[in-house]
Amino acid sequence: MSQHTHIPVIAIDGPSASGKGTVAQIVADRLGYHYLDSGALYRIVALVARRQAIDWRDEHALAEMALQLDIRFDGNRIWLGNGDGREDISDAVRTEEMSRGASEVAVHPAVRAALLDLQHSFRQVPGLVADGRDMATVVFPDADTKIFLTATAEVRAERRYKQLMSKGNHANLADILQDLQARDARDRQRSVAPLQQSSDAELLETSALSIEQAVESVLAHHRKSQAK
Ligand code: CDP
């Protein structure tokens, strides 16, 4: 083994709208760690595919495009391209249409493989908080702290509803619940990197927890793993 320093990773996986993104970001801020929103990568692939008229079922073309993505994360913003021609796509990837697209392109093994190096490149000192579906199982199996963060489908639908309304988007709670359940099923049933709790991950059920309580719980687990 090489002598380089171990860079700690906190892997937070869980279903849609469980609040893992919010919790992961706050945990990263508190610790001064970097943050990887891996779902954003699948959303970007879906968006760029749509613009380049690549079918979401065309595994080969999607994977080739994913390998060449020219993107930058800057705080909460996502930029496509660079220089004067760059475009802020942060809002364009967050639509319900791209939520669906992300989960459709994410079923392809070649697309997932194409995004692996990019995800690993986020692991930089002093540490990384990574959120997604397969952070603990596939992308960072040696993560120091593994959390499976979830909540009931009803609670998650309500959280997503409030999030959309607060951004001034039109939303319908029943449609959101239905979409979310369809996406959960697709994420759990796919053959590559399905959504599942890693056997060595801590389960964090947040239906009755505030964001702050969830953040505290993740930090406590991480302190414990770092003390070992
Ligand atoms: O915000 P939300 O949890 O609804 O979605 P997201 O985390 O942005 O992920 C969007 C979609 O990308 C998910 O439904 C998954 O199908 C896919 N995804 C994945 O397959 N693997 C990941 N590590 C992250 C997301």
Short mmCIF file of N, CA, C and O and ligand atoms in Angstrom, two decimals, residues 13-21 37-43 93-94 96 98-107 112 119 131-135 139 160 163 180 183-184 186-187 190 192-193, ligand 1:
data_model
loop_
_atom_site.label_atom_id
_atom_site.label_comp_id
_atom_site.label_asym_id
_atom_site.label_seq_id
_atom_site.Cartn_x
_atom_site.Cartn_y
_atom_site.Cartn_z
N ASP A 13 -26.29 7.43 2.14
CA ASP A 13 -27.17 6.92 1.10
C ASP A 13 -28.61 6.94 1.59
O ASP A 13 -28.86 6.95 2.81
N GLY A 14 -29.52 6.90 0.64
CA GLY A 14 -30.92 6.83 1.03
C GLY A 14 -31.82 7.16 -0.14
O GLY A 14 -31.34 7.57 -1.19
N PRO A 15 -33.14 6.96 0.04
CA PRO A 15 -34.09 7.18 -1.04
C PRO A 15 -34.33 8.67 -1.30
O PRO A 15 -33.85 9.53 -0.56
N SER A 16 -35.08 8.96 -2.37
CA SER A 16 -35.42 10.33 -2.77
C SER A 16 -36.04 11.14 -1.65
O SER A 16 -36.89 10.62 -0.92
N ALA A 17 -35.64 12.39 -1.59
CA ALA A 17 -36.25 13.36 -0.69
C ALA A 17 -36.21 12.94 0.77
O ALA A 17 -37.06 13.32 1.57
N SER A 18 -35.23 12.13 1.12
CA SER A 18 -35.09 11.72 2.52
C SER A 18 -34.45 12.84 3.33
O SER A 18 -34.41 12.78 4.56
N GLY A 19 -33.92 13.84 2.65
CA GLY A 19 -33.25 14.94 3.34
C GLY A 19 -31.75 14.74 3.40
O GLY A 19 -31.02 15.50 4.01
N LYS A 20 -31.27 13.69 2.72
CA LYS A 20 -29.84 13.38 2.84
C LYS A 20 -28.95 14.48 2.27
O LYS A 20 -27.87 14.74 2.79
N GLY A 21 -29.43 15.14 1.21
CA GLY A 21 -28.63 16.22 0.61
C GLY A 21 -28.44 17.38 1.58
O GLY A 21 -27.32 17.87 1.77
N ASP A 37 -22.50 15.69 -4.35
CA ASP A 37 -23.91 15.37 -4.58
C ASP A 37 -23.93 14.45 -5.81
O ASP A 37 -24.00 14.92 -6.94
N SER A 38 -23.82 13.14 -5.58
CA SER A 38 -23.66 12.23 -6.73
C SER A 38 -24.92 12.20 -7.60
O SER A 38 -24.84 11.98 -8.80
N GLY A 39 -26.09 12.44 -6.99
CA GLY A 39 -27.33 12.46 -7.78
C GLY A 39 -27.28 13.53 -8.85
O GLY A 39 -27.83 13.36 -9.95
N ALA A 40 -26.60 14.65 -8.54
CA ALA A 40 -26.49 15.74 -9.51
C ALA A 40 -25.81 15.26 -10.78
O ALA A 40 -26.14 15.70 -11.88
N LEU A 41 -24.87 14.32 -10.65
CA LEU A 41 -24.16 13.83 -11.83
C LEU A 41 -25.12 13.10 -12.78
O LEU A 41 -25.05 13.26 -13.99
N TYR A 42 -26.01 12.29 -12.20
CA TYR A 42 -26.98 11.58 -13.04
C TYR A 42 -27.99 12.55 -13.64
O TYR A 42 -28.45 12.38 -14.78
N ARG A 43 -28.32 13.60 -12.88
CA ARG A 43 -29.22 14.63 -13.40
C ARG A 43 -28.57 15.36 -14.57
O ARG A 43 -29.21 15.67 -15.57
N VAL A 93 -31.29 21.19 -13.70
CA VAL A 93 -31.17 19.77 -13.34
C VAL A 93 -32.11 19.37 -12.20
O VAL A 93 -32.25 18.18 -11.91
N ARG A 94 -32.74 20.34 -11.57
CA ARG A 94 -33.56 20.05 -10.37
C ARG A 94 -35.03 19.85 -10.68
O ARG A 94 -35.83 19.68 -9.77
N GLU A 96 -38.59 18.05 -11.91
CA GLU A 96 -39.09 16.69 -11.72
C GLU A 96 -38.79 15.83 -12.95
O GLU A 96 -38.54 14.63 -12.85
N MET A 98 -36.10 16.01 -14.78
CA MET A 98 -34.72 15.53 -14.69
C MET A 98 -34.53 14.57 -13.51
O MET A 98 -33.60 13.77 -13.51
N SER A 99 -35.40 14.63 -12.53
CA SER A 99 -35.37 13.61 -11.46
C SER A 99 -35.67 12.25 -12.08
O SER A 99 -35.01 11.25 -11.79
N ARG A 100 -36.67 12.26 -12.95
CA ARG A 100 -37.05 11.01 -13.63
C ARG A 100 -35.93 10.59 -14.59
O ARG A 100 -35.53 9.43 -14.60
N GLY A 101 -35.41 11.55 -15.34
CA GLY A 101 -34.32 11.25 -16.29
C GLY A 101 -33.12 10.66 -15.58
O GLY A 101 -32.51 9.69 -16.05
N ALA A 102 -32.77 11.26 -14.42
CA ALA A 102 -31.60 10.79 -13.67
C ALA A 102 -31.78 9.32 -13.32
O ALA A 102 -30.88 8.50 -13.48
N SER A 103 -32.97 8.98 -12.84
CA SER A 103 -33.16 7.59 -12.40
C SER A 103 -33.23 6.65 -13.61
O SER A 103 -32.92 5.46 -13.49
N GLU A 104 -33.58 7.16 -14.78
CA GLU A 104 -33.57 6.31 -15.98
C GLU A 104 -32.16 6.09 -16.51
O GLU A 104 -31.77 4.97 -16.84
N VAL A 105 -31.34 7.16 -16.56
CA VAL A 105 -29.97 6.96 -17.07
C VAL A 105 -29.11 6.20 -16.06
O VAL A 105 -28.14 5.54 -16.44
N ALA A 106 -29.51 6.27 -14.78
CA ALA A 106 -28.71 5.63 -13.72
C ALA A 106 -28.81 4.10 -13.72
O ALA A 106 -28.05 3.43 -13.02
N VAL A 107 -29.73 3.54 -14.52
CA VAL A 107 -29.84 2.08 -14.54
C VAL A 107 -28.74 1.44 -15.38
O VAL A 107 -28.50 0.23 -15.28
N ARG A 112 -22.82 4.37 -15.06
CA ARG A 112 -22.32 4.40 -13.69
C ARG A 112 -20.80 4.29 -13.67
O ARG A 112 -20.11 4.98 -12.94
N GLN A 119 -16.30 10.83 -9.51
CA GLN A 119 -16.74 10.81 -8.10
C GLN A 119 -15.55 10.65 -7.16
O GLN A 119 -15.46 11.33 -6.13
N ASP A 131 -23.15 12.07 -0.90
CA ASP A 131 -24.51 11.54 -0.75
C ASP A 131 -25.02 10.95 -2.05
O ASP A 131 -24.65 11.38 -3.14
N GLY A 132 -25.82 9.87 -1.92
CA GLY A 132 -26.34 9.21 -3.11
C GLY A 132 -27.08 7.94 -2.79
O GLY A 132 -27.83 7.86 -1.80
N ARG A 133 -26.90 6.93 -3.66
CA ARG A 133 -27.58 5.65 -3.48
C ARG A 133 -26.58 4.53 -3.21
O ARG A 133 -26.90 3.53 -2.59
N ASP A 134 -25.37 4.70 -3.75
CA ASP A 134 -24.37 3.62 -3.71
C ASP A 134 -23.02 4.11 -3.21
O ASP A 134 -21.99 3.58 -3.59
N MET A 135 -23.03 5.16 -2.37
CA MET A 135 -21.77 5.70 -1.87
C MET A 135 -21.06 4.68 -1.00
O MET A 135 -19.86 4.46 -1.14
N VAL A 139 -19.09 3.15 -4.52
CA VAL A 139 -18.15 4.23 -4.85
C VAL A 139 -17.07 4.40 -3.78
O VAL A 139 -15.89 4.51 -4.09
N ARG A 160 -40.51 17.05 -0.17
CA ARG A 160 -40.27 17.46 -1.55
C ARG A 160 -41.28 18.53 -1.98
O ARG A 160 -40.94 19.50 -2.64
N GLN A 163 -40.34 21.81 -0.54
CA GLN A 163 -39.14 22.30 -1.24
C GLN A 163 -39.53 22.93 -2.58
O GLN A 163 -39.07 24.03 -2.90
N LEU A 180 -42.37 9.56 -6.53
CA LEU A 180 -41.34 9.15 -5.58
C LEU A 180 -41.35 7.63 -5.39
O LEU A 180 -40.30 6.99 -5.34
N ARG A 183 -39.91 6.00 -8.47
CA ARG A 183 -38.46 6.15 -8.53
C ARG A 183 -37.78 5.24 -7.48
O ARG A 183 -36.77 4.62 -7.76
N ASP A 184 -38.37 5.15 -6.29
CA ASP A 184 -37.85 4.25 -5.25
C ASP A 184 -37.78 2.83 -5.80
O ASP A 184 -36.79 2.12 -5.63
N ARG A 186 -37.73 1.78 -8.90
CA ARG A 186 -36.71 1.63 -9.95
C ARG A 186 -35.31 1.59 -9.33
O ARG A 186 -34.47 0.80 -9.71
N ASP A 187 -35.06 2.45 -8.35
CA ASP A 187 -33.74 2.50 -7.71
C ASP A 187 -33.43 1.23 -6.93
O ASP A 187 -32.28 0.78 -6.87
N ARG A 190 -33.13 -2.12 -9.69
CA ARG A 190 -32.17 -2.24 -10.80
C ARG A 190 -31.05 -3.20 -10.41
O ARG A 190 -30.74 -3.36 -9.23
N VAL A 192 -27.72 -3.07 -11.25
CA VAL A 192 -26.43 -2.50 -10.81
C VAL A 192 -26.64 -1.46 -9.74
O VAL A 192 -27.50 -0.59 -9.85
N ALA A 193 -25.81 -1.54 -8.69
CA ALA A 193 -25.80 -0.56 -7.61
C ALA A 193 -27.21 -0.15 -7.17
O ALA A 193 -27.55 1.01 -7.15
O1 CDP B 1 -32.90 14.55 -4.66
P1 CDP B 1 -33.26 13.12 -4.88
O2 CDP B 1 -32.84 12.24 -3.74
O3 CDP B 1 -34.66 12.92 -5.27
O4 CDP B 1 -32.46 12.66 -6.16
P2 CDP B 1 -30.92 12.61 -6.42
O5 CDP B 1 -30.15 12.21 -5.22
O6 CDP B 1 -30.52 13.87 -7.10
O7 CDP B 1 -30.83 11.39 -7.46
C1 CDP B 1 -31.57 11.36 -8.66
C2 CDP B 1 -31.54 9.94 -9.23
O8 CDP B 1 -30.21 9.60 -9.59
C3 CDP B 1 -31.99 8.85 -8.26
O9 CDP B 1 -33.36 8.56 -8.34
C4 CDP B 1 -31.15 7.64 -8.67
O10 CDP B 1 -31.81 6.88 -9.65
C5 CDP B 1 -29.93 8.24 -9.31
N1 CDP B 1 -28.76 8.11 -8.44
C6 CDP B 1 -28.02 6.94 -8.48
O11 CDP B 1 -28.40 6.02 -9.17
N2 CDP B 1 -26.89 6.81 -7.75
C7 CDP B 1 -26.46 7.80 -6.97
N3 CDP B 1 -25.35 7.64 -6.28
C8 CDP B 1 -27.20 9.00 -6.87
C9 CDP B 1 -28.36 9.13 -7.62
#
